[in-house]
Structures are given as C-alpha cells and as structure tokens.
PDB file of C-alpha atoms in Angstrom:
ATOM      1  CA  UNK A   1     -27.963  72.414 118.110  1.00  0.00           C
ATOM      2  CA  UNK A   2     -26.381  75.582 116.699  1.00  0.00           C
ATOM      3  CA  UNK A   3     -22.661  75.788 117.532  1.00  0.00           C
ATOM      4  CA  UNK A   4     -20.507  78.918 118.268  1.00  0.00           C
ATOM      5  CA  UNK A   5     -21.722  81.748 116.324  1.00  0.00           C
ATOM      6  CA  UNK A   6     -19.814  85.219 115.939  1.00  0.00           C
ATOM      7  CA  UNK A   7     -20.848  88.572 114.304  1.00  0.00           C
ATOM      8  CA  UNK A   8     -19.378  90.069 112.320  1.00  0.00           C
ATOM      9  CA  UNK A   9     -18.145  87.589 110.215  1.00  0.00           C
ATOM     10  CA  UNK A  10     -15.504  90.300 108.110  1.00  0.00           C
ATOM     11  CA  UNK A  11     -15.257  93.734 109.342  1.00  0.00           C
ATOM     12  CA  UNK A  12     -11.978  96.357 107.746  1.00  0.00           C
ATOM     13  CA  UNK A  13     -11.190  99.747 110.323  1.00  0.00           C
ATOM     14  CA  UNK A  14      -8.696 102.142 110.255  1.00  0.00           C
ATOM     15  CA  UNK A  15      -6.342 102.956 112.398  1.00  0.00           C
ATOM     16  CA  UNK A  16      -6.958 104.869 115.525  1.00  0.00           C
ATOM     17  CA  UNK A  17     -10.922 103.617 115.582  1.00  0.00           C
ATOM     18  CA  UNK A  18     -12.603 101.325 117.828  1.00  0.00           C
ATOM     19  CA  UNK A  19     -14.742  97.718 117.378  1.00  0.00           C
ATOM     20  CA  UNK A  20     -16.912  95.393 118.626  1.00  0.00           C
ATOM     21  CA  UNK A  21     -16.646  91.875 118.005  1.00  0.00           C
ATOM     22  CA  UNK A  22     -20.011  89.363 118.980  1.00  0.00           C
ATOM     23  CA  UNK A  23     -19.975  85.853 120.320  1.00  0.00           C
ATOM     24  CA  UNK A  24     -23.080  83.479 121.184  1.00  0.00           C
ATOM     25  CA  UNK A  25     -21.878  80.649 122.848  1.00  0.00           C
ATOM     26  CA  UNK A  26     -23.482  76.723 122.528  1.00  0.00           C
ATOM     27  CA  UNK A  27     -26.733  76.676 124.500  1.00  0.00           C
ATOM     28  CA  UNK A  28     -25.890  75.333 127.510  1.00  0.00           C
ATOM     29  CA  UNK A  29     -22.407  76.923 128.067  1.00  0.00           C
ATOM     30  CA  UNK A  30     -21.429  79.382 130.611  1.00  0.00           C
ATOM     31  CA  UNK A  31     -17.680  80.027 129.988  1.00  0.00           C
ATOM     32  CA  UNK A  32     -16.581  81.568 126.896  1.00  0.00           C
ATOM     33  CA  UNK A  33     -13.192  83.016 125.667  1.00  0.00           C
ATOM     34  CA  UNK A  34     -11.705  85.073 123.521  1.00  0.00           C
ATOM     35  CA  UNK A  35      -8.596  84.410 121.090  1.00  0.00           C
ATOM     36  CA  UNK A  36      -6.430  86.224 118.630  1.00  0.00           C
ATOM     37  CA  UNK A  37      -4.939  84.586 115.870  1.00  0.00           C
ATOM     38  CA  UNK A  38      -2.269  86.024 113.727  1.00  0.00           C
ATOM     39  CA  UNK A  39      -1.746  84.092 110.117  1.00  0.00           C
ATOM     40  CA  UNK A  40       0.326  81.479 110.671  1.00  0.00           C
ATOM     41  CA  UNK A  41       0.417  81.025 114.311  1.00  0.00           C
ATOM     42  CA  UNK A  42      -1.847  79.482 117.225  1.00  0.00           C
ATOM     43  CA  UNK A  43      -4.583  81.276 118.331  1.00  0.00           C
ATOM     44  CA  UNK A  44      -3.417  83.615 121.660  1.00  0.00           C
ATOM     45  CA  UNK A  45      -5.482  83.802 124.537  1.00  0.00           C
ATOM     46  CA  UNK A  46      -7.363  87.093 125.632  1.00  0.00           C
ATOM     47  CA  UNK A  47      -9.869  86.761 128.134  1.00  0.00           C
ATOM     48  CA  UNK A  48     -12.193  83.921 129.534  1.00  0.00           C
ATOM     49  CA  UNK A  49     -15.778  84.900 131.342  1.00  0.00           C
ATOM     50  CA  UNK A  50     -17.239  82.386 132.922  1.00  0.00           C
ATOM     51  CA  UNK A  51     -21.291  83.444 134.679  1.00  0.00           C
ATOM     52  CA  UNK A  52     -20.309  86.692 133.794  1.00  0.00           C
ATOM     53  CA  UNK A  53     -17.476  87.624 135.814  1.00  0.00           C
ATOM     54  CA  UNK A  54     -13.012  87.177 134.223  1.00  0.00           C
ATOM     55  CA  UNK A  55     -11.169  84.441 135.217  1.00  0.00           C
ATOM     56  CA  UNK A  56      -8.450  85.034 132.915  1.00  0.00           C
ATOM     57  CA  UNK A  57      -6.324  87.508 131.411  1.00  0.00           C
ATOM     58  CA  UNK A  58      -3.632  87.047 128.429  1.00  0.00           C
ATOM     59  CA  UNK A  59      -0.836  89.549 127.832  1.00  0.00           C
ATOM     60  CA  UNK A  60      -2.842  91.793 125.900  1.00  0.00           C
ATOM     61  CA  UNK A  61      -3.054  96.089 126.354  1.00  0.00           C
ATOM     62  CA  UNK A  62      -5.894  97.859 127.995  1.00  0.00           C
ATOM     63  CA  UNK A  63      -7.071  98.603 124.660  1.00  0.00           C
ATOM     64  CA  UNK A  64      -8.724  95.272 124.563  1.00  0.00           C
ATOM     65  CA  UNK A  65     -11.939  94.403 126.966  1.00  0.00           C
ATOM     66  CA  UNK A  66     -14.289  92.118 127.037  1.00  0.00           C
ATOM     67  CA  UNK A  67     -17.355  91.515 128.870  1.00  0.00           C
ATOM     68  CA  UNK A  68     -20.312  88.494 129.504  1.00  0.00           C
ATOM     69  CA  UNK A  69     -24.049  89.206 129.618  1.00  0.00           C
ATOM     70  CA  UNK A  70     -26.882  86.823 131.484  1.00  0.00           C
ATOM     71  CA  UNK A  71     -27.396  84.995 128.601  1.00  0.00           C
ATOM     72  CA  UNK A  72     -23.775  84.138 128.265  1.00  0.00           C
ATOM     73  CA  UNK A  73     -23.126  85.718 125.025  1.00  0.00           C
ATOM     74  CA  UNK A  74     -20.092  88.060 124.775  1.00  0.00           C
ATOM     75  CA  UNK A  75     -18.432  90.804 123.654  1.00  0.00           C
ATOM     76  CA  UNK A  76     -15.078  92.190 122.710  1.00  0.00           C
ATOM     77  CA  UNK A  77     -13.930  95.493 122.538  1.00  0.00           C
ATOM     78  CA  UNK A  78     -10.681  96.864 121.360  1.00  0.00           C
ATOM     79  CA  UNK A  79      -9.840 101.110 121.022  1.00  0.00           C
ATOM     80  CA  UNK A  80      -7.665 102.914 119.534  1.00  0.00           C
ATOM     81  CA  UNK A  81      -6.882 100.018 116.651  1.00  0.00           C
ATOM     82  CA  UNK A  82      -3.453  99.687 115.452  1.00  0.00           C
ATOM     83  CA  UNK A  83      -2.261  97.714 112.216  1.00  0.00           C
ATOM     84  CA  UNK A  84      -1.311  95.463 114.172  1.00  0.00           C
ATOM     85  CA  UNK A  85      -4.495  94.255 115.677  1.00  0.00           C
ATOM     86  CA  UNK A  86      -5.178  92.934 112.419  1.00  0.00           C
ATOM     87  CA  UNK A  87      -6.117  88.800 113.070  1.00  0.00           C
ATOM     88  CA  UNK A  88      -8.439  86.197 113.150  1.00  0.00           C
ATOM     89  CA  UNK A  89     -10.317  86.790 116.680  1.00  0.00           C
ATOM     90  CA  UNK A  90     -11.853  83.319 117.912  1.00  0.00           C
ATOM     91  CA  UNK A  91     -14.572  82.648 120.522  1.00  0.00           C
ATOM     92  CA  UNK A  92     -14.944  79.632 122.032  1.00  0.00           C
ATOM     93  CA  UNK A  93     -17.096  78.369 124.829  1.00  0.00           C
ATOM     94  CA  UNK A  94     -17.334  75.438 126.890  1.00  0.00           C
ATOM     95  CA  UNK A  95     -19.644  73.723 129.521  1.00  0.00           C
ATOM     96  CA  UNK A  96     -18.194  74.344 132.541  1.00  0.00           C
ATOM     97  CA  UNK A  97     -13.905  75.365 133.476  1.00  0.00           C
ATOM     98  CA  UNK A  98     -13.342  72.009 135.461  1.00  0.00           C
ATOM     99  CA  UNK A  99     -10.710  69.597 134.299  1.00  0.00           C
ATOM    100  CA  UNK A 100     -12.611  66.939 132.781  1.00  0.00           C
ATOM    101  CA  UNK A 101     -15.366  69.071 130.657  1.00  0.00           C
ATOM    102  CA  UNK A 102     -13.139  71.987 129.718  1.00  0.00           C
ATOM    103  CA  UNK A 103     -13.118  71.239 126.205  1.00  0.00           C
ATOM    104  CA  UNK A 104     -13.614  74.799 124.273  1.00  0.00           C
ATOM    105  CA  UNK A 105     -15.928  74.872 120.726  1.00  0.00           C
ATOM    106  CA  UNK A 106     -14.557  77.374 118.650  1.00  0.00           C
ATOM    107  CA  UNK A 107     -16.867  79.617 116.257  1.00  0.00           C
ATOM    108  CA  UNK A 108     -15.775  80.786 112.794  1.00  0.00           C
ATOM    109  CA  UNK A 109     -14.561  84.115 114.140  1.00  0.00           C
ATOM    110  CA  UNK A 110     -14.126  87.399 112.736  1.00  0.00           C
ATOM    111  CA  UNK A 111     -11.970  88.809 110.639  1.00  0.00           C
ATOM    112  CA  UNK A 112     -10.946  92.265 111.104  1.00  0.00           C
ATOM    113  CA  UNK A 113      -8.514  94.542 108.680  1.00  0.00           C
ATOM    114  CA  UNK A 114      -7.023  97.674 109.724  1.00  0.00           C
ATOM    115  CA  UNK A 115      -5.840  99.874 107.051  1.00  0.00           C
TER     116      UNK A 115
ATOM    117  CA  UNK B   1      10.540  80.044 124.595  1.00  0.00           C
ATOM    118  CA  UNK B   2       7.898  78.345 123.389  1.00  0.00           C
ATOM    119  CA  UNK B   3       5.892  75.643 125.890  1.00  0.00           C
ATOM    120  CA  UNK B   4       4.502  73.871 123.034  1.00  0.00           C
ATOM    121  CA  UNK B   5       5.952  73.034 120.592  1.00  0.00           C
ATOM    122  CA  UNK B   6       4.771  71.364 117.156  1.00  0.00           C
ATOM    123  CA  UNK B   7       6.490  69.547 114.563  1.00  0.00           C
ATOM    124  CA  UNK B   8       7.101  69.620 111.815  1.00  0.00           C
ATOM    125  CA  UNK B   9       5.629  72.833 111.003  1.00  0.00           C
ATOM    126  CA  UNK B  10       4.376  71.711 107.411  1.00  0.00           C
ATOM    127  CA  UNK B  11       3.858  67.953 106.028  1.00  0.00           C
ATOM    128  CA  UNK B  12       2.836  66.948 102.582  1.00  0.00           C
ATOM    129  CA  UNK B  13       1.802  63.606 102.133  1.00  0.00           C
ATOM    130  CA  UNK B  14      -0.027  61.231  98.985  1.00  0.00           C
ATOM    131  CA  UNK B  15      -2.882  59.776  99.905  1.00  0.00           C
ATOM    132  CA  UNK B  16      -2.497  56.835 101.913  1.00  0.00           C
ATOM    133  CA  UNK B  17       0.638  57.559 103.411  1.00  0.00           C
ATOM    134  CA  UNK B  18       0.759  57.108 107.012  1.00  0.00           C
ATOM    135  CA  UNK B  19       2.443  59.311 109.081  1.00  0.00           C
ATOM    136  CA  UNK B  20       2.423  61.132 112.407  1.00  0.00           C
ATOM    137  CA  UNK B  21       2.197  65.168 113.755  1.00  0.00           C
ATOM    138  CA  UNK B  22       4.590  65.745 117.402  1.00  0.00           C
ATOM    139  CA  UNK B  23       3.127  67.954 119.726  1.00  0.00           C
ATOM    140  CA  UNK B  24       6.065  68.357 122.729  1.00  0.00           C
ATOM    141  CA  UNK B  25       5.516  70.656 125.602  1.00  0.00           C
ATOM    142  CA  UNK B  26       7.868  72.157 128.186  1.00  0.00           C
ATOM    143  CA  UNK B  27       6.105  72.325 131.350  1.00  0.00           C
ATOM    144  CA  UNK B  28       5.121  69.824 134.253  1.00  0.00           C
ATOM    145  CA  UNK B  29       1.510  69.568 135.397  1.00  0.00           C
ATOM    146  CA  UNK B  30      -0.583  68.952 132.743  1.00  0.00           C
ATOM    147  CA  UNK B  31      -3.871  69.444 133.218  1.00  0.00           C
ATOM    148  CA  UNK B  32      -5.216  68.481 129.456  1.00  0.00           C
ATOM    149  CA  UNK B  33      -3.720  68.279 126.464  1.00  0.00           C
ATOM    150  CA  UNK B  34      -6.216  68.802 123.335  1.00  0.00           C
ATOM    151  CA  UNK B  35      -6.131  68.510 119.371  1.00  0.00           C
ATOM    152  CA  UNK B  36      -7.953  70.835 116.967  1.00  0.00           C
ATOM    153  CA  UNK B  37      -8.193  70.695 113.314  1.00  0.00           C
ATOM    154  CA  UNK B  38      -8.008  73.975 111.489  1.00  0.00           C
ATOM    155  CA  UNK B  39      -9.615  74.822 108.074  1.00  0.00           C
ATOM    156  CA  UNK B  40      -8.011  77.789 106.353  1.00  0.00           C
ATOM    157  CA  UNK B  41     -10.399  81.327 107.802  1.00  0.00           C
ATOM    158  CA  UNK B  42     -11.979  78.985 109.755  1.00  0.00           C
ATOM    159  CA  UNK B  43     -12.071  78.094 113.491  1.00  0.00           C
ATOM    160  CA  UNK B  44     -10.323  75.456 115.102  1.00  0.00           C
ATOM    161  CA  UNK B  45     -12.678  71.971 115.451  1.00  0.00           C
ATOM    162  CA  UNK B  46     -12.208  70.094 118.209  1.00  0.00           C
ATOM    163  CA  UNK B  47     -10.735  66.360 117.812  1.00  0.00           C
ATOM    164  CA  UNK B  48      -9.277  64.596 121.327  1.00  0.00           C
ATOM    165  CA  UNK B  49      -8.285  65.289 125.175  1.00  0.00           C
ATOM    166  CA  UNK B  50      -6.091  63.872 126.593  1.00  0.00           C
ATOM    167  CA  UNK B  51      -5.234  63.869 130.507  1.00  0.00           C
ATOM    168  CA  UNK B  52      -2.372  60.735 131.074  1.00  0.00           C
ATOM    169  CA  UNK B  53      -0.118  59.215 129.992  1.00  0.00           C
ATOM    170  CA  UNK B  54      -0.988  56.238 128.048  1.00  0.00           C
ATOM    171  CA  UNK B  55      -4.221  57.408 127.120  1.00  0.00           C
ATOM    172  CA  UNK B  56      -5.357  57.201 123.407  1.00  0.00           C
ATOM    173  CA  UNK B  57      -8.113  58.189 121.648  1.00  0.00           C
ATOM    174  CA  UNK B  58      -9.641  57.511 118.003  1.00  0.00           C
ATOM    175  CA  UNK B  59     -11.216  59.434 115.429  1.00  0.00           C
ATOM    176  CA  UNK B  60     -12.049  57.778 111.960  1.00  0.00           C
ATOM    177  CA  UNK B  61      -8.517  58.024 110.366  1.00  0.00           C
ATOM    178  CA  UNK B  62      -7.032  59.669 113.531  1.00  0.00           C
ATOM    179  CA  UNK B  63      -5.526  58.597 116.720  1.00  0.00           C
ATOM    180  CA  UNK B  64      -3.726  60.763 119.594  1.00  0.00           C
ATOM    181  CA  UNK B  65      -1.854  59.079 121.958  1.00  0.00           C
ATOM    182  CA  UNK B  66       0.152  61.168 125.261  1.00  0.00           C
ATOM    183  CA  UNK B  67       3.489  60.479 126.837  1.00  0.00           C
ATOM    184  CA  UNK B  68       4.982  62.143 129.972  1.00  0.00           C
ATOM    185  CA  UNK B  69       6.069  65.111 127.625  1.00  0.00           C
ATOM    186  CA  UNK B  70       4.898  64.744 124.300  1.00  0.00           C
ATOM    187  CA  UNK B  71       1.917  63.701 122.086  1.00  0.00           C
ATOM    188  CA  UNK B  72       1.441  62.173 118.836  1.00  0.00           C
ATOM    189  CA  UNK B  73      -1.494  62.181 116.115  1.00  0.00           C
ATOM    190  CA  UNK B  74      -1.350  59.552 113.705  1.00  0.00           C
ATOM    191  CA  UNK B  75      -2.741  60.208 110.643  1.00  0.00           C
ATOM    192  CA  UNK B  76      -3.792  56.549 109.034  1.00  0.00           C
ATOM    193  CA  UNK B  77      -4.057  56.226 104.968  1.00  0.00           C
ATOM    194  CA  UNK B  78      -4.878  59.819 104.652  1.00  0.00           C
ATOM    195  CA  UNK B  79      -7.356  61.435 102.329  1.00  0.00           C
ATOM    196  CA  UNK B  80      -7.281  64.554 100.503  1.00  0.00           C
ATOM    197  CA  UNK B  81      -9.978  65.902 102.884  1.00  0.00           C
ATOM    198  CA  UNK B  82      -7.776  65.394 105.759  1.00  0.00           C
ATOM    199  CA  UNK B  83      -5.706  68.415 105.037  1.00  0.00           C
ATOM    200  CA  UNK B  84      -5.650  71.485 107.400  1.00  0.00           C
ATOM    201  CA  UNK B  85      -3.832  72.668 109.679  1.00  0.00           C
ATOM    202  CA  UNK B  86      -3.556  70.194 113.484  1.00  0.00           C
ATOM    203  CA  UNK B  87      -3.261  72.952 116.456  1.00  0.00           C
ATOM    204  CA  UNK B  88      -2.269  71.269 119.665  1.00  0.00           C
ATOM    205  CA  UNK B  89      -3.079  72.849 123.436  1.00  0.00           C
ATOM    206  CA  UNK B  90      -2.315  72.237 126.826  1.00  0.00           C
ATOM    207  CA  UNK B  91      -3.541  72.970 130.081  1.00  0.00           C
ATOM    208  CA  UNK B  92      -1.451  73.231 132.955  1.00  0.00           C
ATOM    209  CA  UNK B  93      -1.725  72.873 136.433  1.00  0.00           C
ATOM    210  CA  UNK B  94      -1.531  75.846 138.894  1.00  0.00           C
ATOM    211  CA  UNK B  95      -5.593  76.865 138.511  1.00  0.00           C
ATOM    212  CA  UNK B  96      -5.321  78.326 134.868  1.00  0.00           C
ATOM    213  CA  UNK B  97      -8.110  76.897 133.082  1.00  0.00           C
ATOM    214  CA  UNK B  98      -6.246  79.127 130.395  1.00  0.00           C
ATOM    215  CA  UNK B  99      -5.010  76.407 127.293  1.00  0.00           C
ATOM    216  CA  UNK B 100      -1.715  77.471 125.598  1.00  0.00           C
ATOM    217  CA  UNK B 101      -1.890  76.767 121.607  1.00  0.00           C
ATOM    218  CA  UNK B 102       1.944  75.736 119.265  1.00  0.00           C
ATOM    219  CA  UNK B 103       1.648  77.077 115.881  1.00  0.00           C
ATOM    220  CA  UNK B 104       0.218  73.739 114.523  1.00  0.00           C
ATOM    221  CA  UNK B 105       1.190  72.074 111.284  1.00  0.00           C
ATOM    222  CA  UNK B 106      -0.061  72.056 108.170  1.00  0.00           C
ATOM    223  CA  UNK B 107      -0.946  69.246 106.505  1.00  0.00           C
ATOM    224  CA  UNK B 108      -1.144  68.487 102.676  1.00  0.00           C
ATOM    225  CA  UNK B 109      -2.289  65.280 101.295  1.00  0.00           C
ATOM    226  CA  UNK B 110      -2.037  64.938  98.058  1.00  0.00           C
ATOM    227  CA  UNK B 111      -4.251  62.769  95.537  1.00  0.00           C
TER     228      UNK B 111
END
C-alpha cells in the first residue's frame, strides 16, 4: 500500500505570496495533520482534520489554513509568506484519533524557501 | 518550558556500542508516548507506542521502554545505518489527540 504522499515535494516563494501544500493520506485513514518543522527542532503541530471537519489548532497565525476533502486528502494554505515560514511542512495521517490506534504516518513533506 | 524533553541532543557512537536516547516529559496524563526515526529531509518513521509504565517494545536493534516520567530507547550494537535523528512525542490527557514532539537527538554511528 502506498504510504503518505505530499505534493510538492520542493517549492521556493517570495515574500509576501501565497502557497498550497498537498497531502494524500494512507488508504484507509480519515484523520490527517499538518506539521511544521524548523531545521533542527521537532516538528510543531498545525492543524488535525479528521472526516473533514478541525479538531485541533496549534499556535499558528491566521495566515495558515487548512482544509479536508471527502476523500480525506488535504490541503494547506498559508498567505502573505514571511521568511520565516521557511520549514519542512509534514503530513501525517492516522486510522482513527482514539487512544490506542492514534499512531500518525508521516509523508516526506515539502520543502518550501522563501526568499 | 519545554514538556519534552530529549537528551542528549547529539550522540556519536562506533559501531557496536550500546547505548541509550532519554526522552523525559513534564506533564501528568499521558495518553501515548511514541518514537520516530528521522532521516535528514525526510519525514519522521514511526518506531513504538507506548501507553504504561512498564511497557516495552522491540524493534530489530531497538527497544523503548516507559517509566512514570521518562522513556528510554536502547540502541543495541548499533550499525552505521542506524543513524538519524530519534524524535520522541507524547500525548496527553485532557481530549487533545494533539502529540507534542522534543527536538530529538541525533545519532552518529560510526564504522
């Protein structure tokens, strides 16, 4: 089965523009999340979607939002980039959000550059 | 301040020599605690979870084992291919299904 796959896989923007990140979760899965990791450091949580709808929030600004389609792929959004929105940004996705079968599957993610 | 908390932040080792990775956390109410192995640009790959005290778990060279406030991952007569960087995570209780990453450690072994 095909894991966690993300789109696109580099991507460089400049300040002041907006982008869209992709995630396709593991077939099956119906919560995904997004992360953002800074070299050097643990990946920060975003959002989780689980069927479609947020069930979590991380200190983030407005600037960043998210959303879940039917098929429980994703998509993350973030305006008005700043240099310091340059990261790593992981998606991960898991079964269900119960304890028990919670663990997350992380794809490659996407590396974005502002300049 | 930091509810997890990872040490040491970087480890070189030969290959062979055993040693472990401390993953301490701050909080009560654990709901999960999990280990991920990090290649550089890459995502992190999921290893254990653990949910009690006194549980362990084993992976080829690895094994994870949870106190009351702390885990450890014991690396067993490591091989070259065993270096990246080990994130722990925990969940805690309170309805957040929301894991909180440390900064992990890196992890050299050298031939």
């Amino acid at each position: 089965d095909a894991g966690v796959t993300q789109s696109p896989t580099h991507l460089i923007k400049t300040r002041g523009q907006q982008v869209t990140l992709r995630c396709s979760p593991i077939s099956g899965h119906k919560s995904v999340s997004w992360y953002q990791q800074v070299l050097g450091q643990g990946p920060q949580f975003i959002f989780q979607y689980y069927e479609k709808e947020e069930r979590g929030r991380g200190n983030f600004p407005d600037r960043f939002s998210a959303r879940q389609f039917p098929n429980y792929s994703s998509e993350l959004n973030v305006n008005a980039l700043l240099l310091g929105d340059s990261a790593l940004y992981l998606c991960a996705s898991s079964l269900e959000l119960g304890q028990g079968i919670g663990e997350q599957y992380f794809g490659p993610g996407t590396r974005l550059t502002v300049t | 301040e930091d509810q997890v908390t990872q040490s040491p932040e970087a480890l070189r080792l030969q290959e062979g020599e055993s040693s472990s990775l401390n993953c301490s956390y701050t909080v009560s109410g654990l709901r999960g605690l999990f280990w991920y192995r990090q290649d550089p640009g890459k995502g992190p790959e999921f290893l254990f979870t653990l949910y009690s005290a006194g549980e362990e778990k084993e992976k080829e060279r690895l094994k994870a084992t949870l106190t009351k406030k702390e885990s450890f991952l014991h690396i067993t007569a490591p091989k070259p291919e065993d270096s990246a960087t080990y994130l722990c995570a925990v969940r805690l209780s309170g309805g957040s299904y929301i894991p909180t990453f440390g900064r992990g450690t890196s992890l050299i072994v050298h031939p």
